[in-house]
């Protein structure tokens, strides 16, 4: 196939690009007009086989020319130009057939339904949103992603879910569905750890993995949004800052734990932590303790006293000073009554 020599005669690179893209635009417009006319007068076409044949032949020739331009002059081909309606219709049909096999394979591999919907979302969006204008760039993205994931399935990998996730990063699937799904998955893994140090290790490991993920140049589900790799990386960095601050706060208020024994350096009391906190609060409110800072008082108490619960944190103790539970108040009353009775007994002995 050869394009008219007049079209390629220009020695200017910019002029040649403009000519190619104008031809591309005209051919797409003609193709859409022919399809629209066929849809409007369907009965006339079905009753006239020769007319129907002309219709099919004309569309086929236009699509061949567009395919030729796309391959031979791809540096000039406008990927942001809309896809001809008929070509999009055929592409949807092919993708739908492939999608059915893809979903069946995912189910047979035991992937959960929520994850399957995340994987299928880019394809379903193309199939279901029939009123949206799709460009060559959109269609190429979907076809390349589909081919890549089909290749993953054919390899029968043991780490199918991980490879599918990596494929979404590779093709920058920055949809509003994949990002929250992946972040929630990371968050669940981080929150499952009790140790702050272990949380930092997990976040750092994922941050390293995310930054090492490759991304295919020029491919993006949403070209106007930042890449999903960048979004997740920002989230992990913010999470790391938060957890590190949490660790510093814990270190600031924590006192090394020593097992409580009779011979312990601390003073052993029969109070619970809540009772000790309430007793300290009452002494502060009644003016027995002059210090105004609850956290300061809590730090000093924790450094000396050992309760029934054995392990006390200053921050926890200071927070419990605000609690005024009836059960705790009654316990404190009983202790005070016991002390008063003991004072009365001493007075009687004198």
XYZ file of C-alpha atoms in Angstrom:
350
model
C 0.000 0.000 0.000
C 1.260 3.485 -0.876
C -0.023 6.868 0.184
C -0.362 9.670 -2.418
C 3.025 11.196 -3.257
C 1.602 14.691 -2.672
C 1.036 13.738 0.943
C 4.669 12.780 1.458
C 6.232 15.431 -0.784
C 6.880 17.953 1.971
C 10.457 18.128 3.229
C 9.260 19.710 6.464
C 8.915 17.219 9.306
C 6.174 19.297 10.886
C 4.261 19.575 7.586
C 4.485 15.830 7.019
C 3.169 15.163 10.522
C 0.284 17.568 9.923
C -0.603 15.912 6.581
C -0.603 12.420 8.096
C -2.773 13.477 11.027
C -5.212 15.337 8.774
C -5.597 12.228 6.630
C -6.084 10.148 9.770
C -8.799 12.518 11.002
C -10.600 12.533 7.622
C -10.565 8.733 7.371
C -11.971 8.350 10.898
C -14.733 10.866 10.131
C -15.631 9.028 6.911
C -15.702 5.679 8.718
C -18.019 7.034 11.426
C -20.303 8.657 8.831
C -20.598 5.391 6.884
C -21.430 3.420 10.056
C -23.977 6.054 11.137
C -25.647 5.916 7.702
C -25.732 2.120 7.830
C -27.335 2.170 11.290
C -29.902 4.718 10.146
C -30.911 2.800 7.030
C -30.263 -0.772 8.141
C -33.283 -2.133 6.283
C -32.105 -0.694 2.957
C -28.703 -2.311 3.371
C -30.051 -5.725 4.363
C -32.423 -5.746 1.385
C -29.652 -4.769 -1.045
C -26.775 -7.243 -0.800
C -24.644 -5.268 -3.243
C -25.003 -2.120 -1.144
C -24.137 -4.103 1.994
C -21.025 -5.432 0.269
C -19.956 -1.910 -0.721
C -20.462 -0.829 2.896
C -18.276 -3.626 4.275
C -15.618 -3.182 1.610
C -15.382 0.586 2.137
C -15.061 0.224 5.902
C -12.463 -2.496 5.509
C -10.365 -0.347 3.158
C -10.488 2.644 5.509
C -9.420 0.486 8.449
C -6.558 -0.994 6.409
C -5.317 2.480 5.497
C -5.487 3.590 9.135
C -3.633 0.451 10.244
C -1.008 1.067 7.571
C -0.485 4.669 8.733
C -0.315 3.538 12.362
C 2.446 1.018 11.583
C 4.456 2.782 8.872
C 4.154 6.348 10.156
C 3.724 5.720 13.868
C 5.907 8.713 14.764
C 3.257 10.941 13.153
C 0.165 8.955 14.076
C -2.074 10.848 16.501
C -2.789 8.467 19.379
C -5.136 11.017 20.942
C -7.478 10.836 17.950
C -10.744 8.988 18.570
C -11.038 5.392 17.426
C -13.534 4.818 14.569
C -16.835 3.510 15.922
C -16.765 0.291 13.910
C -13.163 -0.466 14.880
C -14.063 0.128 18.541
C -17.076 -2.176 18.192
C -14.915 -4.988 16.794
C -12.268 -4.405 19.470
C -14.890 -4.556 22.222
C -16.166 -7.864 20.874
C -12.662 -9.375 20.857
C -11.839 -8.042 24.336
C -15.130 -9.362 25.728
C -14.338 -12.865 24.449
C -10.843 -12.748 25.967
C -12.211 -11.375 29.223
C -14.510 -14.343 29.709
C -11.536 -16.728 29.558
C -9.465 -14.434 31.767
C -12.104 -14.337 34.513
C -12.595 -18.115 34.402
C -8.840 -18.588 34.838
C -8.748 -16.185 37.802
C -11.591 -18.052 39.524
C -9.932 -21.429 38.910
C -6.748 -20.068 40.529
C -8.720 -19.190 43.665
C -8.345 -15.406 43.460
C -10.908 -13.567 45.599
C -13.739 -11.787 43.814
C -12.756 -8.307 45.022
C -9.274 -8.658 43.533
C -10.698 -10.075 40.287
C -12.921 -7.000 39.919
C -9.882 -4.736 40.413
C -8.007 -6.575 37.636
C -10.987 -6.547 35.258
C -11.990 -2.923 35.884
C -9.983 -1.321 32.995
C -11.563 -3.780 30.527
C -15.089 -3.519 31.931
C -14.879 0.265 31.791
C -14.157 0.087 28.054
C -16.931 -2.463 27.456
C -19.653 -0.836 29.554
C -19.123 2.905 29.011
C -20.472 3.018 25.467
C -21.169 6.766 25.529
C -17.523 7.668 26.204
C -15.149 8.643 23.390
C -12.078 6.396 23.337
C -8.801 7.258 21.664
C -6.209 5.045 20.019
C -4.095 5.550 23.130
C -6.910 4.203 25.333
C -7.447 1.172 23.131
C -3.741 0.387 22.770
C -3.385 0.575 26.555
C -6.173 -1.978 27.072
C -4.904 -4.346 24.370
C -1.303 -4.262 25.613
C -2.378 -4.775 29.245
C -4.601 -7.690 28.230
C -1.820 -9.338 26.213
C 0.627 -8.898 29.102
C -1.725 -10.471 31.641
C -2.568 -13.327 29.273
C 1.156 -14.000 29.017
C 1.362 -14.146 32.830
C -1.444 -16.719 32.914
C 0.161 -18.862 30.231
C 3.346 -19.043 32.330
C 1.359 -20.721 35.172
C 3.280 -18.892 37.881
C 2.925 -19.832 41.544
C 2.827 -16.128 42.499
C -0.075 -15.188 40.224
C -1.550 -12.466 42.458
C 1.823 -10.760 42.947
C 2.542 -10.823 39.213
C -0.884 -9.405 38.359
C -0.363 -6.595 40.876
C 3.050 -5.902 39.377
C 1.456 -5.763 35.902
C -0.890 -2.999 37.108
C 2.106 -1.028 38.345
C 3.998 -1.714 35.102
C 1.100 -0.361 33.021
C 0.426 2.412 35.567
C -3.157 1.411 36.338
C -3.774 4.592 38.345
C -7.512 4.012 38.612
C -9.548 5.075 41.625
C -10.073 1.400 42.456
C -6.602 -0.141 42.365
C -4.854 2.461 44.550
C -7.229 2.186 47.576
C -7.291 -1.613 47.217
C -3.499 -1.844 47.329
C -3.124 0.687 50.156
C -5.744 -1.144 52.243
C -3.832 -4.378 51.685
C -0.597 -2.737 52.878
C -2.358 -1.112 55.831
C -3.755 -4.469 56.993
C -0.279 -6.019 56.891
C 1.236 -3.107 58.833
C -1.506 -2.970 61.478
C -1.219 -6.728 62.078
C 2.163 -6.071 63.711
C 2.196 -5.008 67.369
C 5.819 -3.900 67.386
C 6.504 -0.386 66.091
C 9.969 -1.489 64.986
C 8.464 -4.327 62.938
C 5.997 -1.898 61.333
C 8.907 0.291 60.250
C 10.658 -2.739 58.731
C 7.525 -3.707 56.755
C 6.910 -0.155 55.493
C 10.564 0.255 54.487
C 10.531 -3.071 52.638
C 7.389 -2.172 50.681
C 8.751 1.302 49.932
C 11.858 -0.283 48.447
C 9.792 -2.750 46.384
C 7.476 -0.026 45.061
C 10.376 2.163 43.984
C 11.927 -0.832 42.220
C 8.771 -1.617 40.224
C 9.269 -0.900 36.534
C 6.817 1.324 34.684
C 6.211 1.071 30.944
C 6.959 4.474 29.347
C 3.994 6.201 27.720
C 1.344 3.928 29.224
C -1.196 5.090 31.782
C -4.807 4.311 32.648
C -5.370 7.982 33.463
C -2.670 10.158 31.839
C -3.875 13.243 33.752
C -3.272 11.701 37.200
C 0.036 10.932 38.897
C 1.288 7.365 38.592
C 0.018 4.708 40.987
C 3.621 3.952 41.940
C 4.095 7.566 43.015
C 0.766 7.587 44.896
C 1.657 4.451 46.878
C 5.204 5.685 47.477
C 3.869 8.954 48.944
C 1.444 7.016 51.167
C 4.226 4.732 52.450
C 6.524 7.682 53.156
C 3.773 9.432 55.130
C 3.015 6.202 57.002
C 6.709 5.788 57.807
C 6.904 9.329 59.218
C 3.809 8.682 61.354
C 5.098 5.368 62.761
C 8.551 6.832 63.467
C 6.935 9.692 65.407
C 4.857 7.124 67.270
C 8.019 5.242 68.203
C 9.717 8.421 69.451
C 6.643 9.256 71.551
C 6.644 5.781 73.082
C 10.351 6.059 73.841
C 9.799 9.454 75.458
C 7.155 8.177 77.858
C 8.248 4.583 78.338
C 10.086 3.306 81.392
C 12.029 0.053 81.093
C 9.882 -2.727 82.495
C 11.133 -4.577 85.549
C 9.326 -7.666 86.869
C 7.518 -6.933 90.113
C 8.818 -8.870 93.088
C 8.951 -8.230 96.816
C 12.642 -7.415 96.483
C 12.087 -5.058 93.531
C 13.600 -1.568 93.672
C 10.129 -0.084 93.181
C 7.381 0.253 95.776
C 4.733 -2.456 95.386
C 1.144 -1.316 95.944
C -2.142 -3.215 95.876
C -3.745 -0.573 93.625
C -4.798 -1.309 90.072
C -3.527 1.169 87.473
C -6.936 2.896 87.417
C -6.978 3.151 91.220
C -3.438 4.536 91.321
C -4.326 7.077 88.626
C -7.465 8.156 90.494
C -5.598 8.404 93.804
C -2.952 10.621 92.173
C -5.668 12.750 90.581
C -7.437 13.215 93.933
C -4.168 14.299 95.562
C -3.601 16.827 92.762
C -7.149 18.185 92.972
C -7.027 18.420 96.776
C -3.689 20.250 96.713
C -1.605 17.476 98.290
C 0.422 17.284 95.070
C 1.332 20.762 93.836
C 2.516 19.780 90.352
C 0.046 20.718 87.622
C 1.293 18.456 84.815
C -0.431 15.077 84.844
C 2.159 13.498 82.545
C 5.000 14.688 84.801
C 3.290 13.247 87.882
C 2.585 10.015 85.984
C 6.262 9.696 84.996
C 7.381 10.069 88.618
C 4.768 7.587 89.891
C 5.712 4.994 87.273
C 9.380 5.366 88.189
C 8.622 4.370 91.799
C 5.378 2.388 92.119
C 4.482 -1.117 90.912
C 0.782 -2.050 90.673
C -1.099 -5.335 90.404
C -0.876 -5.093 86.596
C 2.878 -4.939 86.963
C 3.614 -2.897 83.802
C 2.635 0.803 83.723
C 3.133 3.366 80.967
C 3.212 7.080 81.952
C 0.963 8.096 79.063
C -1.580 5.403 79.959
C -1.538 6.399 83.632
C -2.031 10.099 82.862
C -4.961 9.299 80.546
C -6.633 7.210 83.245
C -6.540 10.228 85.594
C -9.423 11.628 83.548
C -11.559 8.520 84.139
C -13.984 8.742 87.035
C -15.591 5.339 87.045
C -17.897 4.470 89.931
C -16.160 1.158 90.622
C -12.756 2.866 90.898
C -14.130 5.641 93.118
C -15.699 3.068 95.465
C -12.385 1.210 95.669
C -10.575 4.430 96.621
C -13.266 5.135 99.263
C -12.694 1.683 100.757
C -8.942 2.305 100.917
C -9.520 5.699 102.580
C -12.006 4.205 105.075
C -9.478 1.502 105.860
C -6.821 4.182 106.469
C -9.198 6.234 108.660
C -10.077 3.139 110.694
C -6.375 2.475 111.138
C -5.831 6.079 112.306
C -8.689 5.682 114.807
C -7.120 2.478 116.066
C -3.771 4.227 116.591
C -5.491 7.036 118.510
C -7.274 4.536 120.745
C -3.995 2.796 121.531
C -2.471 6.085 122.652
